[in-house]
Structures are given as C-alpha cells and as structure tokens.
Coordinates of C-alpha atoms in Angstrom, one line a residue:
M162 CA -9.4 -18.2 0.5
L163 CA -9.3 -14.7 0.3
L164 CA -10.9 -12.3 -2.4
L165 CA -9.2 -8.9 -2.2
R166 CA -11.4 -6.4 -3.9
N167 CA -10.3 -3.0 -5.5
A168 CA -6.3 -3.0 -5.3
D169 CA -4.4 -0.7 -7.2
V170 CA -2.1 -3.1 -8.5
Y171 CA 1.7 -2.6 -9.1
A172 CA 3.4 -6.1 -9.8
P173 CA 5.8 -4.2 -9.7
E174 CA 4.6 -2.7 -13.3
A175 CA 1.5 -0.8 -12.9
L176 CA -1.5 -2.6 -13.7
G177 CA -4.1 -0.6 -12.4
R178 CA -7.6 -1.5 -10.6
R179 CA -7.7 -5.4 -9.9
H180 CA -9.4 -8.0 -7.7
L181 CA -7.5 -10.8 -6.6
L182 CA -8.4 -14.4 -5.3
L183 CA -5.8 -16.0 -3.1
G184 CA -5.8 -19.4 -2.0
G185 CA -3.4 -22.3 -0.9
G186 CA -0.7 -19.9 -0.6
K187 CA -0.7 -18.4 -4.2
L188 CA -2.4 -15.9 -6.4
L189 CA -5.1 -18.0 -7.9
W190 CA -6.8 -15.4 -10.1
M191 CA -6.4 -12.0 -11.1
G192 CA -8.8 -9.5 -13.0
E193 CA -10.6 -6.5 -13.7
A194 CA -14.1 -7.5 -13.1
E195 CA -15.1 -9.0 -9.8
P196 CA -15.7 -13.0 -10.2
A197 CA -19.0 -14.7 -9.4
L198 CA -18.1 -16.9 -6.7
P199 CA -20.5 -19.7 -5.2
D200 CA -21.4 -18.7 -1.6
A201 CA -20.6 -22.1 -0.5
L202 CA -16.8 -21.5 -0.6
A203 CA -17.3 -19.2 2.3
I204 CA -14.6 -17.0 1.0
D205 CA -13.5 -13.9 3.0
T206 CA -13.3 -10.8 1.2
I207 CA -11.4 -7.7 2.0
D208 CA -12.1 -4.3 -0.1
L209 CA -8.8 -2.3 -0.3
D210 CA -10.6 0.7 -1.7
G211 CA -8.0 1.6 -4.2
A212 CA -5.0 1.0 -1.9
R213 CA -1.6 0.4 -3.4
L214 CA -0.8 -3.5 -3.5
I215 CA 2.9 -4.4 -4.1
P216 CA 4.7 -7.7 -4.1
G217 CA 6.2 -8.3 -0.1
F218 CA 9.6 -7.2 -0.2
I219 CA 12.8 -9.5 -0.2
D220 CA 15.4 -8.1 2.1
G221 CA 18.7 -9.8 0.6
H222 CA 20.9 -9.0 3.3
V223 CA 19.7 -9.7 7.0
H224 CA 21.6 -10.9 9.9
V225 CA 18.8 -13.2 11.0
S226 CA 20.7 -14.7 13.8
G227 CA 22.2 -11.4 15.0
G228 CA 25.2 -9.6 14.0
G229 CA 27.8 -7.1 15.6
G230 CA 30.5 -8.6 18.1
E231 CA 33.2 -5.6 16.9
A232 CA 33.1 -4.3 20.4
G233 CA 33.4 -7.4 22.5
Y234 CA 30.7 -10.0 23.7
A235 CA 28.3 -7.4 25.0
S236 CA 28.1 -5.7 21.3
R237 CA 26.7 -9.0 19.7
V238 CA 23.2 -7.8 18.4
P239 CA 20.0 -9.9 19.4
A240 CA 18.1 -11.8 16.4
P241 CA 15.3 -9.7 15.0
L242 CA 11.6 -11.3 15.7
L243 CA 9.2 -12.1 13.2
S244 CA 7.3 -8.9 13.3
R245 CA 10.1 -6.8 12.7
Y246 CA 10.2 -8.0 9.4
T247 CA 6.2 -8.2 8.6
R248 CA 5.4 -5.0 9.7
A249 CA 8.0 -3.6 7.5
G250 CA 6.6 -5.5 4.7
V251 CA 9.1 -7.7 4.4
T252 CA 7.8 -11.1 3.3
S253 CA 11.4 -12.9 2.4
V254 CA 14.8 -12.8 4.0
I255 CA 18.2 -13.8 3.0
G256 CA 20.2 -14.6 6.1
L257 CA 24.1 -14.2 6.4
L258 CA 27.0 -14.1 8.9
G259 CA 29.5 -11.0 9.2
T260 CA 32.2 -10.3 11.4
D261 CA 31.5 -13.1 13.9
D262 CA 31.5 -16.1 12.0
V263 CA 33.1 -17.5 15.1
S264 CA 30.9 -18.0 18.4
R265 CA 28.1 -17.8 15.0
G266 CA 28.3 -20.4 12.7
T267 CA 26.4 -21.6 9.7
N268 CA 24.5 -24.1 11.8
E269 CA 23.0 -21.3 13.8
L270 CA 22.2 -19.1 10.8
L271 CA 20.1 -22.3 9.5
S272 CA 18.3 -22.6 12.6
H273 CA 17.1 -19.2 12.2
V274 CA 16.2 -19.4 8.9
Y275 CA 14.4 -22.7 9.6
A276 CA 12.5 -21.0 12.6
L277 CA 11.6 -18.0 10.4
R278 CA 10.2 -20.5 8.0
E279 CA 8.0 -22.3 10.2
Q280 CA 6.4 -18.8 11.1
G281 CA 5.5 -18.2 7.8
L282 CA 8.3 -15.9 6.2
G283 CA 10.2 -17.0 3.2
A284 CA 13.9 -17.7 4.4
W285 CA 17.1 -18.6 2.9
G286 CA 20.9 -18.0 3.8
Y287 CA 24.4 -17.9 2.7
C288 CA 27.0 -20.2 4.3
G289 CA 30.2 -18.5 5.2
G290 CA 30.8 -14.9 6.6
Y291 CA 33.5 -12.1 6.4
H292 CA 36.5 -14.5 6.5
L293 CA 38.2 -17.2 4.6
P294 CA 38.3 -20.2 5.0
P295 CA 34.5 -19.8 5.1
T296 CA 32.6 -21.2 7.9
T297 CA 30.3 -24.0 6.4
L298 CA 28.3 -27.1 7.4
T299 CA 29.7 -29.9 5.2
G300 CA 33.6 -28.4 4.8
T301 CA 33.3 -27.0 1.7
V302 CA 30.9 -24.2 0.2
R303 CA 30.3 -26.4 -2.7
G304 CA 28.9 -28.9 -0.5
D305 CA 26.7 -26.9 1.7
I306 CA 25.1 -25.3 -1.1
V307 CA 24.2 -28.7 -2.9
F308 CA 23.1 -30.5 0.0
S309 CA 21.2 -27.7 2.2
D310 CA 18.1 -26.6 0.6
A311 CA 18.1 -23.2 2.3
L312 CA 21.8 -22.2 1.4
I313 CA 21.7 -20.5 -1.9
G314 CA 25.3 -19.0 -1.9
V315 CA 28.2 -17.7 -0.1
G316 CA 29.0 -14.4 2.0
E317 CA 29.2 -11.6 3.1
V318 CA 32.7 -12.2 2.3
A319 CA 34.4 -8.8 3.5
I320 CA 37.1 -7.4 0.9
S321 CA 38.6 -4.0 1.2
D322 CA 38.1 -3.8 4.9
H323 CA 40.3 -4.0 8.0
R324 CA 38.1 -6.8 9.4
S325 CA 38.5 -9.1 6.3
S326 CA 40.9 -11.9 6.0
Q327 CA 42.6 -9.9 3.2
P328 CA 41.8 -12.2 0.5
T329 CA 43.7 -12.5 -2.7
L330 CA 42.6 -12.7 -6.4
D331 CA 43.1 -16.6 -6.3
D332 CA 41.1 -16.6 -2.9
V333 CA 38.3 -14.6 -4.6
L334 CA 38.4 -16.9 -7.9
R335 CA 38.2 -20.3 -5.8
L336 CA 35.4 -19.1 -3.8
A337 CA 33.5 -18.0 -6.6
S338 CA 34.0 -21.1 -8.5
E339 CA 32.7 -23.1 -5.6
A340 CA 29.6 -21.2 -5.6
H341 CA 29.2 -21.1 -9.5
V342 CA 29.5 -24.6 -9.9
A343 CA 27.2 -25.3 -6.8
G344 CA 24.6 -23.2 -8.4
L345 CA 24.8 -24.9 -11.7
M346 CA 24.4 -28.2 -9.9
T347 CA 21.2 -27.3 -8.2
G348 CA 19.6 -24.6 -9.9
K349 CA 20.2 -22.1 -7.1
A350 CA 21.8 -18.6 -7.2
G351 CA 25.4 -19.8 -6.6
I352 CA 26.6 -16.2 -5.7
V353 CA 29.3 -14.7 -4.0
H354 CA 27.8 -12.0 -1.6
L355 CA 30.6 -9.3 -1.0
H356 CA 30.8 -7.1 1.6
L357 CA 32.6 -3.9 0.8
G358 CA 34.3 -1.7 3.3
D359 CA 36.1 1.7 3.3
G360 CA 39.5 0.4 2.0
V361 CA 41.3 2.0 -0.9
R362 CA 41.3 -1.0 -2.9
G363 CA 37.3 -0.8 -3.5
L364 CA 36.2 -3.1 -6.2
E365 CA 39.4 -3.9 -7.5
L366 CA 39.7 -7.6 -6.9
V367 CA 36.0 -8.0 -8.4
R368 CA 37.4 -6.4 -11.8
Q369 CA 40.4 -8.6 -11.8
A370 CA 38.4 -11.6 -11.5
L371 CA 36.1 -10.4 -14.5
D372 CA 39.1 -9.6 -16.2
T373 CA 41.1 -13.1 -15.7
S374 CA 38.6 -15.6 -15.5
E375 CA 35.8 -17.4 -17.3
L376 CA 33.3 -16.7 -14.2
P377 CA 30.1 -15.0 -15.5
P378 CA 29.8 -11.5 -13.6
R379 CA 26.4 -12.4 -12.2
V380 CA 28.6 -14.7 -9.7
F381 CA 29.7 -11.7 -7.8
Q382 CA 27.3 -9.4 -5.9
P383 CA 29.0 -6.3 -4.0
T384 CA 27.0 -4.8 -1.4
H385 CA 27.1 -1.6 0.6
V386 CA 28.2 0.0 -2.3
N387 CA 26.7 3.3 -1.6
R388 CA 29.2 3.6 1.7
K389 CA 31.8 6.0 -0.4
K390 CA 30.6 7.8 -3.5
A391 CA 33.7 6.9 -5.5
L392 CA 32.9 3.3 -4.5
F393 CA 29.4 3.9 -5.8
E394 CA 31.0 4.9 -9.4
E395 CA 33.0 1.6 -9.3
A396 CA 29.8 -0.4 -8.8
V397 CA 27.9 1.2 -11.3
A398 CA 30.8 0.4 -14.2
L399 CA 30.5 -3.3 -12.7
A400 CA 26.8 -3.0 -13.0
K401 CA 27.6 -2.3 -16.8
R402 CA 29.8 -5.4 -17.3
G403 CA 27.0 -7.7 -16.0
C404 CA 27.3 -7.5 -11.9
H405 CA 24.5 -7.2 -9.8
V406 CA 25.1 -4.3 -7.2
D407 CA 23.5 -4.0 -3.8
I408 CA 22.4 -0.7 -2.1
T409 CA 22.3 -0.5 1.8
A410 CA 19.5 1.5 3.4
F411 CA 21.9 2.6 6.3
P412 CA 21.6 6.1 7.9
V413 CA 23.8 8.9 6.2
E414 CA 24.9 11.9 8.3
E415 CA 24.8 15.4 6.2
G416 CA 28.4 16.0 4.6
E417 CA 29.4 12.2 4.8
D418 CA 31.0 10.8 1.9
A419 CA 28.2 8.5 1.3
W420 CA 24.9 8.4 -0.8
P421 CA 21.7 7.6 1.1
A422 CA 20.0 4.8 -0.3
A423 CA 17.4 6.6 -2.3
E424 CA 19.7 9.1 -3.5
A425 CA 21.7 6.1 -4.8
L426 CA 19.1 4.6 -6.5
L427 CA 18.1 7.5 -8.6
R428 CA 21.8 8.3 -9.3
Y429 CA 22.0 4.4 -10.5
L430 CA 18.5 4.7 -12.6
D431 CA 20.2 8.1 -14.0
S432 CA 23.4 6.3 -15.2
G433 CA 22.3 4.3 -17.8
A434 CA 23.1 1.0 -16.0
P435 CA 20.6 -2.0 -16.5
P436 CA 17.7 -1.1 -14.2
E437 CA 17.5 -4.8 -13.5
R438 CA 20.8 -5.3 -12.1
V439 CA 20.2 -3.2 -8.6
S440 CA 18.7 -4.0 -5.2
I441 CA 18.6 -2.3 -2.0
S442 CA 19.0 -4.2 1.5
S443 CA 18.5 -3.2 4.9
D444 CA 21.3 -5.1 6.7
A445 CA 18.5 -5.6 9.3
G446 CA 20.1 -7.1 12.5
G447 CA 23.3 -6.1 11.7
C448 CA 25.6 -3.6 13.7
L449 CA 26.6 -0.5 11.7
P450 CA 29.7 0.9 13.4
C451 CA 32.0 3.4 13.1
F452 CA 35.8 3.1 13.7
D453 CA 38.4 5.4 14.9
E454 CA 42.1 5.7 12.9
H455 CA 43.4 2.7 15.0
G456 CA 40.3 0.2 13.8
R457 CA 38.2 0.4 17.2
V458 CA 34.6 1.0 17.5
C459 CA 33.9 4.5 18.4
G460 CA 30.1 4.6 17.5
M461 CA 27.3 1.9 16.8
D462 CA 23.8 1.7 15.2
V463 CA 21.6 -1.4 14.2
G464 CA 20.2 -2.0 11.0
H465 CA 16.4 -2.7 10.6
S466 CA 14.2 -3.9 7.5
G467 CA 11.9 -0.6 8.0
A468 CA 14.8 1.2 6.2
L469 CA 13.3 -0.7 3.1
L470 CA 9.8 1.0 3.5
D471 CA 11.2 4.7 4.6
T472 CA 13.4 4.4 1.3
L473 CA 10.6 3.6 -0.8
N474 CA 8.9 6.5 0.4
E475 CA 11.3 8.9 0.0
L476 CA 11.8 7.8 -3.4
V477 CA 8.1 8.2 -4.5
A478 CA 8.2 11.4 -2.7
R479 CA 11.0 12.6 -5.1
G480 CA 9.1 11.8 -7.8
L481 CA 10.2 8.4 -9.0
L482 CA 7.3 6.4 -10.2
L483 CA 6.3 3.6 -7.7
E484 CA 6.8 1.2 -10.7
R485 CA 10.2 2.1 -11.3
A486 CA 11.2 2.1 -7.7
L487 CA 9.9 -1.3 -6.6
P488 CA 11.8 -3.9 -8.5
A489 CA 15.2 -3.0 -6.6
F490 CA 13.1 -4.1 -3.5
T491 CA 11.3 -7.2 -5.2
R492 CA 11.6 -8.4 -8.6
N493 CA 15.6 -7.4 -9.0
V494 CA 16.3 -9.4 -5.9
A495 CA 14.1 -12.6 -6.6
D496 CA 15.6 -13.0 -10.2
L497 CA 19.3 -12.7 -9.1
L498 CA 18.6 -15.2 -6.2
R499 CA 16.5 -17.4 -8.6
L500 CA 13.7 -17.7 -6.1
P501 CA 10.4 -18.6 -8.1
G502 CA 7.2 -17.2 -7.1
K503 CA 8.7 -14.3 -5.3
G504 CA 8.9 -10.7 -6.1
R505 CA 6.0 -10.4 -8.1
I506 CA 2.2 -10.3 -8.2
A507 CA 1.3 -13.0 -10.8
V508 CA -1.0 -15.6 -11.0
G509 CA 0.7 -18.7 -9.8
G510 CA 3.0 -17.0 -7.6
D511 CA 3.2 -16.9 -3.9
A512 CA 0.6 -14.7 -2.2
D513 CA 3.2 -12.6 -0.5
L514 CA 1.6 -8.9 -0.8
V515 CA 1.5 -5.6 1.0
A516 CA -1.2 -3.0 0.7
L517 CA 0.2 0.4 1.6
D518 CA -1.7 3.1 3.2
G519 CA -2.0 6.9 2.2
Q520 CA 1.2 7.6 4.0
G521 CA 3.0 4.5 2.5
A522 CA 2.9 2.3 5.6
A523 CA 2.3 -1.3 5.4
R524 CA -1.2 -1.5 6.3
H525 CA -1.9 -5.2 5.5
V526 CA 0.9 -7.7 5.0
W527 CA 0.1 -11.4 3.8
L528 CA 2.9 -14.0 3.6
G529 CA 1.5 -16.7 1.6
G530 CA -2.1 -15.2 1.6
V531 CA -2.1 -15.4 5.6
A532 CA -2.6 -12.1 7.3
H533 CA 0.4 -11.1 9.6
V534 CA -0.7 -7.4 9.4
R535 CA -4.3 -6.2 9.5
A536 CA -5.2 -2.5 9.4
G537 CA -1.8 -1.6 10.6
D538 CA -1.9 -4.0 13.5
V539 CA 0.6 -7.0 13.9
V540 CA -2.0 -10.0 14.3
R541 CA 0.9 -12.7 14.2
R542 CA 3.6 -12.8 16.2
G543 CA 6.6 -14.9 16.7
M544 CA 6.7 -17.5 19.5
F545 CA 8.7 -15.3 22.0
E546 CA 7.1 -12.0 21.0
R547 CA 4.5 -10.5 23.7

C-alpha cells in the first residue's frame, strides 16, 4: 500500500488538501486528516507537499499499433512505446486503425492493446478503421464487440475525406446499429468513432442519421472536429442534440482555418453546449499529413500523447480553472466509453493518478497504484525500451 500525503486533489472537481491511501490497484481511502495506520503494515509514504493531483488522462484516440501509410510503406508510423504515454500523464488509451486497415488489422491492434495491458496501462480498442466494410475478427462489428472484451466500439470510420470509402447514409446507419446493439448486449460503449476530413459535406451524414433514425445521438462520436472552423460549429450544434464530440490536440499554424485544441475547448465551453459532451484526444502514433490538390502527401507530422498535457497547461495559463478543463481529458471520456473506475479520483476507483509539478509537467504517475514516473523520471519502461 501507498499513502499520498498533502495532495491538492482535483477529482476532477477541486477537493482541496487531502491524504490518500492506495492499495490493490484502487483508491482505498481519502480524507482531510492523516490516518493513524499500524506500523506493521509497512506502508510507503510520499509527501506531495501541496502538488496538484489529477486523474490519469484517458487518451481516446491512439494508434497503438502505429498509423500512417499514406505515402508508401516507409511512411507507416511505428507503435508508440509505453513511456511515451506514461510520461505524458496518460494512464488509459483507446486504440484504433486509420487509413491503413489492410496491412494492419484488428488482430494486430488487439495484440498491442493486450501488450499495453500486460505493462500496466489501461487499454481498449475499436474494431474497423477508415473503410467499409470494416476490418473485423469475427466477420461483424457486433460479433467483435460482443466476443472480445477489449473492443468497445467501431472506428475510426472516415467520412468527408478523400481517403474514406465514401459511405452512404444507409452504410452509416447499418454500422451504427451494429455498434449500438452490441453495446446494449455487453454494457460497453457501442459507439461509432467518426474520423472527419476536410470535405465540404462535413457532418451532414450524422445530421441525417439523427433526423431519419431511432438511434440515440450518443452512438455517434465525431473526432478531429476542430480541423476546420466551420466544421467545429457543426460539431457544437450536434453536441447540443446529444452527440459527444472529440477535439484533436494537433499542431495548428498561425492563420490556418482550424482551431488549436485549447481554443476549441474554450469556444465549446462558451457556446452553451453541455460540458460533459466534449473530449480532447491526441491522435498519438498517427500520421498527421497534409495533401496537395491531387490528394498526394506533401508533408507529415506524427501525433503524440504529450499534446494533451500541453493543451491542459495552455488552458490553465489562459485562465480556465483546472477543474473546468480536466473533465475533457478524464471524466467525460470515461463516461462516454463506460469505463468504470476511470477518469475520477474516488474511493473504490482505480488508482490511476498524476501529480503535477509547478510547471504543469507529470512529476509522479501511478497506474493502478504502481509508480511509472517518479520525481519526473520514468521508472517502469516497456520490454523493448532502453
């Protein structure tokens, strides 16, 4: 067991100075007065001396097996290693496939999800990828979600993008119904995680789906909604109708027709849309390409989970209270994806915790109460990390 003393707890709501007792992967107790514990328990103690303690981030859009592939085989991005997540304060990830859902499939994705689990990280995934029919293990989306404990939805399915399979409304409705019913059968999220490109159709397919079907809005989660300013306004309107929308923490150049993640969240919170229906993810391990007018790659970057902590610190520096910023990285994601014990600091919940230093970096990181980062140093690495 481990006793954390004098933590300034954001759960994500601000609780003030607390002491916390961790054990068996859980938060066992939390209180204002330090507990009297028997010496025989030999409990380790860390005095956080007023450091801010937050729930570990849930990165809801990660290419755990690597992304890319739009510019030939050499452009396939390698899979991120364990410490790339933990040193950024990420304690749980949702893995997915993107453009390359042929040479990379659901079986490989699941292998990486299970490998991360073996190393202590919370990890789940989506079956499918950009294209329809979706790549699956069992032959159907419903079968994958029902029979694989780690698969909780389908995605990232591309719409309004030249790399998509140009799905029709019927295609989207059929896919969403498969995911929704599987979610009902299993208690999982059962959502369709939708990649949004730069196409002029924007979120029109999702609006049509809501207008013409009985499917609940929560089934549809568009991501990359800040890549175009007009697209972002469409996403805010959909959030007011019940959809959950996901902002991507990718780099935005000055003058670009896009909103940086921090600016997008501030605008979302000011819009009057429900604050619980927005999240921020990193696209870690994914290729961030730009294309010329012929659809050819003319430049490329790679997403990384550290963008989440960078975005959080920018939000706080711009005056947003930490307790208002945090849910988009923690509780909102856990609630949408039905991940019990995640996204909160609560007795009985998982001991996935991050203590921030004065500059907002992850000074200590615990996954299930086990230290992965201590005093800023990575102390647990993946099998093939030096």
